XYZ file of C-alpha atoms in Angstrom:
650
model
C -29.994 105.596 22.723
C -26.835 106.001 24.560
C -23.629 104.404 23.293
C -23.286 101.964 26.201
C -26.794 100.609 25.659
C -26.121 100.089 21.985
C -22.959 98.131 22.843
C -24.908 95.910 25.211
C -27.579 95.143 22.605
C -24.974 94.254 20.004
C -23.122 92.039 22.490
C -26.383 90.245 23.345
C -27.053 89.614 19.679
C -23.561 88.158 19.199
C -23.999 85.907 22.210
C -27.317 84.637 20.896
C -25.791 83.806 17.515
C -22.909 81.941 19.177
C -25.345 80.021 21.378
C -27.396 79.070 18.364
C -24.306 77.891 16.490
C -22.970 75.915 19.468
C -26.377 74.548 20.258
C -26.921 73.543 16.679
C -23.556 71.813 16.605
C -24.283 69.976 19.832
C -27.695 68.989 18.585
C -26.126 67.636 15.427
C -23.549 65.636 17.353
C -26.184 64.267 19.688
C -28.333 63.428 16.693
C -25.480 61.611 14.978
C -24.713 59.715 18.196
C -28.371 58.858 18.574
C -28.633 57.594 15.045
C -25.460 55.546 15.544
C -26.803 54.142 18.789
C -30.003 53.201 17.013
C -28.011 51.486 14.287
C -25.974 49.523 16.814
C -28.772 48.662 19.208
C -31.657 48.162 16.806
C -30.814 47.874 13.137
C -27.521 45.932 13.487
C -28.275 44.338 16.833
C -28.353 40.773 15.464
C -25.061 41.189 13.614
C -23.190 42.413 16.675
C -24.841 39.851 18.839
C -23.395 37.143 16.586
C -19.981 38.772 16.707
C -20.126 38.869 20.470
C -21.187 35.249 20.546
C -18.248 34.309 18.333
C -15.928 35.886 20.870
C -17.621 33.949 23.655
C -18.548 30.717 21.854
C -15.978 28.595 20.027
C -16.669 25.673 17.664
C -14.252 22.766 18.130
C -13.913 19.761 15.806
C -14.584 16.301 17.226
C -12.356 13.600 15.740
C -14.203 10.680 14.169
C -13.195 7.073 14.810
C -11.295 5.704 11.843
C -13.004 2.885 9.962
C -11.602 -0.575 10.536
C -10.238 -2.870 7.839
C -11.285 -6.526 7.820
C -10.004 -9.524 5.880
C -12.301 -11.725 3.788
C -13.222 -13.811 6.861
C -14.042 -10.764 8.983
C -10.810 -10.716 10.973
C -9.750 -7.212 11.936
C -6.436 -6.335 10.291
C -6.510 -2.591 11.090
C -8.214 -1.503 14.293
C -8.414 1.364 16.777
C -7.315 0.840 20.350
C -7.437 2.981 23.445
C -4.038 4.258 24.403
C -2.598 6.734 26.892
C -0.179 9.521 26.204
C 1.585 12.093 28.376
C 0.935 15.722 27.516
C 2.344 19.023 28.743
C 0.606 22.422 28.973
C 3.109 25.274 28.790
C 1.296 27.862 30.931
C 0.715 25.355 33.714
C 4.253 23.997 33.663
C 5.856 27.361 34.506
C 9.425 26.133 33.952
C 9.098 23.981 30.818
C 12.783 23.054 30.618
C 12.801 21.790 34.194
C 9.677 19.664 33.684
C 11.037 18.181 30.447
C 14.322 17.304 32.123
C 12.429 15.362 34.773
C 10.248 13.615 32.178
C 13.367 12.732 30.180
C 14.697 10.825 33.171
C 11.387 9.246 34.199
C 10.302 8.148 30.699
C 13.702 7.556 29.133
C 13.218 10.165 26.413
C 16.095 10.773 24.037
C 17.455 14.223 23.205
C 15.849 14.209 19.751
C 12.375 13.648 21.220
C 12.818 16.404 23.795
C 13.969 18.810 21.082
C 10.892 18.052 18.971
C 8.599 18.615 21.964
C 10.183 22.011 22.626
C 9.723 23.017 18.997
C 6.050 22.059 19.115
C 5.522 23.955 22.390
C 6.895 27.086 20.749
C 4.454 26.717 17.841
C 1.181 26.370 19.774
C -0.664 28.630 22.205
C 0.298 28.401 25.868
C -2.843 26.522 26.972
C -2.769 23.889 24.175
C -1.534 20.416 25.343
C 1.534 19.053 23.546
C 2.210 15.304 23.381
C 5.458 14.367 25.125
C 5.166 10.592 24.705
C 2.536 8.498 22.978
C 1.373 4.970 23.874
C 2.838 4.941 27.361
C 2.718 1.769 29.393
C 0.922 1.363 32.716
C 4.295 1.374 34.411
C 5.238 4.700 32.802
C 1.813 6.106 33.627
C 2.259 5.093 37.268
C 5.707 6.696 37.430
C 4.349 9.988 36.124
C 1.376 9.837 38.512
C 3.652 9.270 41.517
C 5.785 12.251 40.560
C 2.886 14.545 39.620
C 3.585 17.035 42.469
C 6.891 17.977 40.822
C 5.506 17.804 37.286
C 3.148 20.792 36.948
C 1.335 20.953 33.618
C 1.852 17.233 32.933
C -1.234 15.087 32.523
C -2.247 11.802 30.861
C -4.789 11.658 28.027
C -6.695 8.728 26.633
C -6.864 8.572 22.821
C -7.766 6.152 20.050
C -4.751 4.991 18.087
C -4.370 2.793 15.010
C -3.111 -0.734 15.577
C -2.355 -3.574 13.168
C -2.963 -6.893 15.021
C -1.223 -9.048 12.387
C 1.874 -6.857 12.257
C 3.996 -7.530 9.145
C 1.496 -9.878 7.462
C -0.508 -7.074 5.824
C 2.043 -4.244 5.970
C 2.324 -3.590 2.227
C -1.321 -4.084 1.291
C -3.170 -2.461 4.218
C -0.406 0.106 4.741
C -0.198 2.334 7.784
C -1.149 5.784 9.091
C 1.120 8.575 10.266
C 1.157 12.255 11.255
C -0.056 14.817 8.716
C 2.870 16.122 6.651
C 3.215 19.275 4.585
C 2.657 17.264 1.412
C -0.562 15.844 2.892
C -1.787 19.378 3.526
C -1.007 20.372 -0.058
C -2.509 17.270 -1.635
C -5.726 17.335 0.376
C -6.557 21.048 0.199
C -6.447 21.412 3.965
C -8.504 24.601 3.878
C -11.462 22.422 2.981
C -10.499 19.653 5.407
C -9.851 21.248 8.800
C -9.368 17.832 10.414
C -5.853 17.808 8.987
C -5.013 20.847 11.086
C -5.755 19.096 14.370
C -2.686 18.322 16.502
C -1.527 14.674 16.253
C -4.140 13.835 13.579
C -3.084 10.836 11.486
C -3.754 9.998 7.831
C -3.083 6.974 5.631
C 0.418 6.895 4.197
C 0.491 3.715 2.074
C -1.718 0.914 0.779
C -5.466 0.765 1.447
C -5.063 3.234 4.325
C -3.906 5.876 1.860
C -6.031 5.088 -1.198
C -9.249 4.991 0.872
C -8.243 7.732 3.310
C -11.285 9.930 2.668
C -13.695 7.056 3.331
C -11.940 5.558 6.350
C -11.464 8.975 7.967
C -15.156 9.508 8.668
C -16.803 12.884 9.224
C -15.925 15.226 12.092
C -18.399 16.315 14.740
C -18.689 19.748 16.356
C -18.430 20.840 19.961
C -19.674 24.280 21.069
C -17.717 25.540 24.055
C -17.640 28.787 25.985
C -14.218 30.424 26.080
C -12.722 33.374 27.906
C -10.906 36.311 26.350
C -7.654 34.323 25.989
C -9.382 31.406 24.279
C -9.380 28.978 27.195
C -12.329 26.564 27.364
C -14.678 27.363 30.243
C -17.529 24.920 29.657
C -19.156 22.765 26.966
C -22.487 24.027 25.606
C -23.452 21.497 22.925
C -22.082 18.434 21.133
C -22.710 17.201 17.576
C -21.126 13.701 17.525
C -18.663 12.681 14.819
C -19.573 10.057 12.206
C -17.151 7.113 12.349
C -15.544 5.960 9.115
C -17.219 2.837 7.688
C -15.531 -0.549 7.939
C -13.810 -1.808 4.811
C -13.256 -5.419 3.761
C -10.338 -6.675 1.711
C -10.156 -9.950 -0.200
C -7.014 -11.286 1.510
C -7.214 -14.249 3.862
C -5.303 -13.728 7.135
C -4.415 -17.406 7.510
C -3.011 -17.761 3.981
C -1.320 -14.373 4.190
C 0.474 -15.336 7.380
C 1.631 -18.654 5.908
C 2.977 -16.962 2.787
C 4.989 -14.451 4.815
C 6.483 -17.208 6.956
C 7.231 -19.370 3.890
C 9.094 -16.496 2.209
C 11.232 -15.645 5.241
C 14.895 -15.245 4.371
C 14.111 -14.370 0.747
C 13.738 -11.165 -1.197
C 10.589 -12.234 -2.980
C 6.951 -11.718 -3.914
C 4.082 -14.199 -3.966
C 0.440 -13.854 -5.016
C -2.592 -16.142 -4.836
C -5.567 -15.138 -6.970
C -9.034 -16.621 -7.331
C -9.257 -17.270 -11.081
C -13.064 -17.079 -11.067
C -13.395 -13.456 -9.892
C -9.908 -11.965 -9.455
C -9.967 -11.823 -5.649
C -6.442 -11.578 -4.256
C -6.452 -14.244 -1.537
C -2.791 -13.808 -0.653
C -0.383 -11.046 -1.599
C 3.002 -11.004 0.119
C 6.218 -9.068 -0.356
C 9.254 -10.308 1.555
C 10.839 -9.242 3.725
C 8.099 -7.261 5.397
C 8.039 -4.834 8.332
C 5.853 -4.026 11.317
C 3.544 -1.096 10.393
C 2.899 -0.437 14.086
C 6.397 1.049 14.271
C 5.343 3.856 11.944
C 2.156 4.611 13.877
C 4.038 4.858 17.161
C 6.859 6.873 15.680
C 9.692 4.844 14.178
C 13.208 5.769 15.253
C 15.761 7.072 12.757
C 17.871 3.998 13.356
C 15.059 1.529 12.670
C 13.923 3.435 9.608
C 17.483 3.617 8.288
C 17.825 -0.162 8.625
C 14.655 -0.686 6.580
C 15.564 1.933 3.994
C 19.127 0.740 3.421
C 18.525 -3.027 3.320
C 19.421 -4.587 -0.040
C 16.277 -6.733 0.313
C 14.138 -3.545 0.169
C 11.532 -4.408 2.844
C 9.665 -1.115 2.411
C 8.931 -1.836 -1.268
C 5.848 -3.846 -2.207
C 7.461 -6.160 -4.748
C 4.092 -7.666 -5.761
C 3.159 -4.475 -7.615
C 6.248 -2.244 -7.526
C 8.732 -4.847 -8.748
C 9.326 -5.034 -12.507
C 11.228 -8.101 -13.702
C 12.006 -9.785 -17.014
C 9.396 -12.577 -17.037
C 11.725 -15.123 -18.599
C 10.102 -18.326 -19.799
C 6.829 -17.647 -17.976
C 5.859 -15.599 -21.047
C 6.110 -18.556 -23.437
C 2.433 -19.495 -22.992
C 1.497 -16.109 -24.447
C 3.669 -16.695 -27.523
C 2.258 -20.189 -27.986
C -1.301 -18.843 -27.863
C -0.449 -16.128 -30.386
C 0.947 -18.737 -32.795
C -2.106 -20.984 -32.372
C -4.693 -18.203 -32.671
C -3.117 -16.855 -35.871
C -2.724 -20.341 -37.332
C 0.978 -19.759 -37.966
C 2.040 -22.837 -36.007
C 0.575 -26.321 -35.839
C 0.856 -27.651 -32.277
C 2.195 -30.996 -33.560
C 4.860 -29.386 -35.744
C 8.322 -30.016 -34.353
C 11.377 -27.796 -34.260
C 14.924 -29.122 -33.961
C 16.832 -27.707 -31.002
C 20.592 -28.199 -31.092
C 21.297 -25.737 -28.306
C 21.300 -22.559 -30.388
C 20.136 -20.954 -33.597
C 21.797 -18.354 -35.795
C 19.665 -15.411 -36.892
C 21.018 -12.468 -38.875
C 24.574 -13.509 -38.103
C 24.035 -13.728 -34.366
C 23.861 -16.868 -32.282
C 20.920 -17.178 -29.864
C 21.339 -19.948 -27.280
C 18.909 -22.276 -25.568
C 19.180 -22.604 -21.799
C 20.084 -26.277 -22.311
C 23.519 -26.237 -23.855
C 23.180 -29.567 -25.694
C 19.666 -28.778 -26.925
C 16.332 -30.597 -26.600
C 16.234 -32.391 -29.938
C 12.955 -32.213 -31.859
C 10.049 -30.844 -29.789
C 6.448 -29.909 -30.480
C 4.528 -27.136 -28.725
C 3.555 -29.086 -25.596
C 7.078 -30.471 -25.321
C 8.592 -27.028 -25.761
C 6.479 -25.693 -22.920
C 7.178 -28.725 -20.768
C 10.963 -28.464 -21.195
C 11.051 -24.695 -21.766
C 12.894 -24.938 -25.081
C 14.128 -21.500 -26.113
C 14.968 -22.458 -29.710
C 11.366 -23.546 -30.339
C 10.097 -20.158 -29.267
C 12.735 -18.366 -31.347
C 10.989 -20.020 -34.301
C 7.576 -19.002 -32.971
C 8.767 -15.404 -32.621
C 10.002 -15.226 -36.193
C 6.608 -16.334 -37.467
C 4.315 -14.145 -35.352
C 6.645 -11.139 -35.076
C 6.660 -8.516 -32.363
C 3.160 -7.376 -33.350
C 1.768 -10.804 -32.524
C 3.760 -11.014 -29.302
C 2.624 -7.553 -28.183
C -1.051 -8.209 -28.979
C -1.277 -11.476 -27.011
C 0.730 -10.095 -24.057
C -1.699 -7.201 -23.894
C -4.660 -9.526 -24.107
C -3.350 -11.499 -21.144
C -2.848 -8.347 -19.048
C 0.894 -7.725 -19.289
C 2.247 -4.180 -19.349
C -0.901 -2.816 -17.692
C -1.729 -1.008 -14.448
C -4.751 -2.327 -12.595
C -7.215 -0.463 -10.437
C -5.804 -1.556 -7.105
C -5.482 0.548 -3.920
C -1.728 -0.014 -3.700
C 1.080 2.515 -3.771
C 3.632 2.972 -6.555
C 2.373 0.305 -8.956
C 4.822 -0.502 -11.750
C 3.517 -0.370 -15.307
C 6.059 -2.878 -16.546
C 6.771 -2.891 -20.264
C 5.124 -4.791 -23.107
C 7.413 -3.511 -25.897
C 6.289 -2.720 -29.438
C 7.691 -1.096 -32.549
C 6.078 2.233 -31.654
C 7.416 2.082 -28.110
C 11.028 1.630 -29.229
C 10.738 4.362 -31.847
C 9.320 6.771 -29.263
C 11.791 5.779 -26.513
C 15.016 5.388 -28.462
C 14.199 6.797 -31.919
C 15.292 3.428 -33.357
C 13.653 0.809 -35.564
C 12.640 -2.547 -34.166
C 15.126 -5.345 -34.934
C 14.722 -9.092 -35.296
C 17.025 -9.556 -32.295
C 14.567 -7.550 -30.197
C 11.800 -9.951 -31.204
C 13.901 -12.993 -30.328
C 14.670 -11.578 -26.881
C 11.005 -10.718 -26.305
C 9.994 -14.298 -27.161
C 11.744 -15.624 -24.036
C 10.814 -12.731 -21.739
C 14.106 -10.855 -21.911
C 15.281 -7.680 -23.622
C 12.870 -4.799 -23.160
C 10.090 -6.889 -21.586
C 9.283 -6.225 -17.933
C 6.404 -7.527 -15.846
C 5.280 -7.248 -12.244
C 4.182 -10.249 -10.163
C 0.577 -8.976 -10.175
C 0.639 -8.934 -13.978
C 1.984 -12.488 -14.103
C -0.714 -13.617 -11.655
C -3.387 -12.005 -13.834
C -1.956 -13.657 -16.950
C -2.019 -17.060 -15.214
C -5.596 -16.571 -14.014
C -6.656 -15.683 -17.561
C -4.901 -18.747 -18.981
C -6.658 -20.930 -16.386
C -10.138 -19.440 -16.797
C -10.194 -18.150 -20.376
C -11.739 -14.931 -19.087
C -10.499 -11.336 -18.793
C -10.350 -11.571 -14.997
C -8.976 -8.510 -13.176
C -7.287 -8.488 -9.757
C -9.336 -7.123 -6.856
C -8.230 -6.277 -3.320
C -11.165 -4.343 -1.812
C -14.761 -5.416 -1.866
C -17.951 -4.084 -0.255
C -19.208 -5.704 2.916
C -21.614 -8.520 2.104
C -25.185 -7.364 1.664
C -28.367 -8.110 -0.247
C -27.524 -5.572 -2.953
C -24.056 -6.964 -3.673
C -23.918 -8.359 -7.194
C -20.903 -10.165 -8.628
C -20.277 -9.562 -12.313
C -18.579 -12.471 -14.067
C -15.420 -11.619 -16.065
C -15.899 -11.387 -19.829
C -14.484 -14.169 -22.044
C -11.061 -13.523 -23.601
C -12.277 -14.774 -26.946
C -9.553 -17.426 -27.224
C -10.376 -20.772 -28.765
C -10.908 -23.639 -26.327
C -8.535 -25.800 -28.378
C -5.668 -23.306 -28.156
C -6.164 -22.852 -24.406
C -6.284 -26.638 -23.883
C -2.915 -27.102 -25.646
C -1.225 -24.412 -23.573
C -2.790 -25.731 -20.351
C -1.575 -29.242 -21.205
C 1.940 -27.928 -21.689
C 1.762 -26.261 -18.257
C 0.412 -29.487 -16.753
C 3.376 -31.451 -18.048
C 5.799 -28.866 -16.647
C 4.766 -30.028 -13.168
C 3.642 -33.605 -13.796
C 5.796 -35.102 -16.548
C 9.180 -36.610 -15.675
C 10.858 -34.306 -18.168
C 8.993 -31.247 -16.923
C 11.163 -28.467 -15.506
C 9.153 -28.433 -12.248
C 8.544 -32.159 -11.871
C 10.291 -32.258 -8.500
C 7.758 -29.725 -7.195
C 4.675 -31.669 -8.310
C 1.609 -32.308 -6.154
C 1.074 -36.008 -5.589
C -2.701 -35.842 -5.068
C -4.187 -35.972 -8.614
C -7.327 -34.124 -7.482
C -5.143 -31.132 -6.539
C -2.713 -31.375 -9.464
C -0.934 -28.157 -10.378
C -0.134 -26.855 -13.872
C 2.737 -24.400 -13.971
C 5.640 -22.791 -15.774
C 9.147 -22.081 -14.579
C 11.052 -18.950 -15.511
C 14.568 -17.673 -15.030
C 15.432 -14.118 -15.975
C 18.985 -12.921 -16.363
C 20.092 -9.879 -14.430
C 23.312 -9.527 -16.468
C 23.967 -10.703 -20.009
C 26.347 -13.585 -20.535
C 29.176 -12.563 -22.874
C 30.620 -14.839 -25.569
C 33.893 -15.034 -23.624
C 32.084 -16.096 -20.448
C 30.113 -18.725 -22.352
C 33.291 -20.091 -23.966
C 35.084 -20.234 -20.620
C 32.149 -21.922 -18.978
C 29.324 -20.050 -17.304
C 29.688 -19.975 -13.543
C 26.948 -21.544 -11.465
C 24.528 -19.302 -9.625
C 26.059 -20.242 -6.280
C 29.418 -18.904 -7.436
C 28.018 -15.472 -8.270
C 27.434 -12.606 -5.836
C 23.822 -12.527 -4.664
C 22.922 -9.390 -6.649
C 24.242 -10.897 -9.916
C 22.235 -14.100 -9.743
C 19.211 -14.682 -11.975
C 15.676 -13.993 -10.775
C 13.622 -17.149 -10.222
C 9.954 -17.217 -11.302
C 7.107 -19.699 -11.253
C 3.446 -19.343 -12.220
C 0.772 -21.999 -11.739
C -2.916 -22.769 -11.425
C -4.808 -25.578 -9.686
C -6.676 -27.842 -9.554
C -5.925 -28.659 -13.176
C -9.372 -30.127 -13.957
C -11.312 -27.265 -12.358
C -9.019 -24.241 -11.909
C -9.653 -22.129 -8.817
C -6.305 -20.715 -7.700
C -3.519 -18.991 -9.609
C -0.150 -18.597 -7.892
C 2.851 -16.474 -8.851
C 6.197 -16.511 -7.060
C 9.203 -14.321 -7.889
C 12.411 -14.794 -5.905
C 14.889 -12.000 -6.525
C 18.305 -13.413 -7.415
C 17.008 -16.859 -6.525
C 18.939 -18.586 -9.279
C 16.488 -20.848 -11.116
C 12.712 -20.980 -11.248
C 12.591 -24.765 -10.850
C 14.800 -24.823 -7.752
C 13.942 -21.575 -5.933
C 10.428 -20.496 -6.926
C 8.562 -23.707 -7.797
C 8.864 -25.378 -4.341
C 7.549 -22.241 -2.664
C 4.648 -22.002 -5.124
C 3.808 -25.681 -4.564
C 3.631 -25.200 -0.780
C 1.493 -22.079 -1.135
C -0.834 -23.782 -3.638
C -1.330 -26.755 -1.325
C -2.030 -24.476 1.642
C -4.598 -22.515 -0.412
C -6.366 -25.684 -1.548
C -6.404 -27.311 1.886
C -7.147 -24.142 3.834
C -4.181 -24.977 6.063
C -1.058 -27.110 6.210
C -1.539 -30.092 3.863
C -1.061 -33.756 4.826
C 2.210 -35.479 3.932
C 0.582 -37.609 1.239
C 0.036 -34.491 -0.871
C 3.781 -34.613 -1.582
C 5.730 -37.199 -3.618
C 6.708 -40.281 -1.614
C 10.427 -39.694 -2.037
C 10.148 -36.241 -0.443
C 7.961 -37.010 2.558
C 10.719 -37.506 5.130
C 12.081 -34.022 4.452
C 8.607 -32.543 4.059
C 7.604 -33.921 7.449
C 10.341 -31.863 9.101
C 9.477 -28.778 7.045
C 5.793 -28.996 7.953
C 6.650 -29.366 11.629
C 8.796 -26.217 11.523
C 6.120 -24.295 9.645
C 3.391 -25.331 12.089
C 5.457 -23.800 14.909
C 5.976 -20.493 13.086
C 2.561 -19.764 11.610
C -0.462 -18.478 13.490
C -3.318 -20.823 14.407
C -6.229 -20.836 11.927
C -8.255 -18.377 14.025
C -5.443 -15.806 13.948
C -4.753 -13.368 16.788
C -7.900 -11.274 16.858
C -11.587 -11.985 17.132
C -14.242 -10.920 14.671
C -15.956 -7.909 16.268
C -19.071 -6.006 15.238
C -19.122 -2.244 15.665
C -21.591 -0.919 18.210
């Protein structure tokens, strides 16, 4: 074979090998692509279909209607109302600053509001509406509508917003809602509660609104919508409705609650009315109050500063957050302890000369000249301190602590209220743990008249009074289930106190209000069928020094307001068949008989009558003045049917 032919054969062989290699490589690539196409189109088709659907279909939460709160009579005290707000969409507005400037003029927006709106616009996506002003009036809505051609991106929205029809009457107990804060997100594990991430969503901040937030909130619904590549909603595909929060009923009575707030106007005070048979709180008022609607609508810095800085502390719920020396209102507990232990005969008398010396220290009675010889009922009636100094020395701090605890002092109750004070029912162990000091006899003497380390809240004093009236371990209750066939009331357990001991203490309280020498005789109820048994109390804010006592103690009117004594009064009625327990604490009121007892008497009469009482319920000598007072009160309180109608949810 010639050389050229051999070269051609060899070249052909090389070409064939290259073709085979290239062909094999191409076949492999095609095979890999084919396998991958099979995986995508057949094996994993469902997975990628779902991914594609997720890009096209978006699930949106549907806000549930918040559950309403009703009073014991079915009046709505926290409701939802339709309201309009003005919103702005950034991508439609084009020039956001120009639109906001126009809205600022039209709606009277302040610079702070405009700044907040701009911050929110920068945080959300361009097509998400941002609220410029909430709860706009029809006039404001009309102004915006008329100027809509020069307000691109601005549109009204209708929303449901929380409203409190009785305003300040239930502010501390029902509480209020507000925008979700960072602390709310942390406390509620927002990853598991996506509702909190919704713009302008509101949650309970105080009172029942906060403690029952999860229940009142309801359950969100879901809305399936088709979106484009930028996330804009194109159309709605399906809707799973939200589940509204259930209604909730509280034990308070709107009529009584309104009267109590009006009666306490001008005071820094707390008042409670409790049903002694089951613990229902019928009235629970802290004065001064505030309008919770301001917080829902967005309270201004100026208004909030005025509430925060007031020396009367309107934002604090004094009924459960206030902790005060109980003063002489605690003497019934000491008397019961002495009777139950048999360490004091009720007819035994103690001589009161105005003071007693114990361990080289002089302890004074409130009555400088003394009460003479008094027995237990007389000591309660006239609030003799020296008598109870003797009681304290016999029963000791252990006896005082045990009976205080039995009557509910120094305890926190299961109530849906914010910042409840524990108070302090002191004991030997408490002082050793707190101060690393031994208990002294002087500590016991101070505890016997509700001073020293002893602190109580108005709700604790109301519970104590209800237990003294009923002889049962009644507990306060603010929320109850809506009436139904399965609702069962469990009667409070007996306290285990002897009927004789309770009768003696109750008689002493009766004479406080109905005996001429009683400390609250001027605040008695004239109608014997409604007779009130009570106890006055005055707790010192500052100790009186020996020099001040020698020079003559100044009257309460001569002292600055914040140095005056707290005034207290506790009572139950009717005496023969107790139903209501009342507690009144007037901060820096001066004396329990002059400041707290008249208020408690008026509240007790209103509770028993279910409205303003007739003049003949008051002593004859007081009726001319009472007539004027009742006329003024009738003008200031709401009518019996309140301001809202009882409505059933559809």
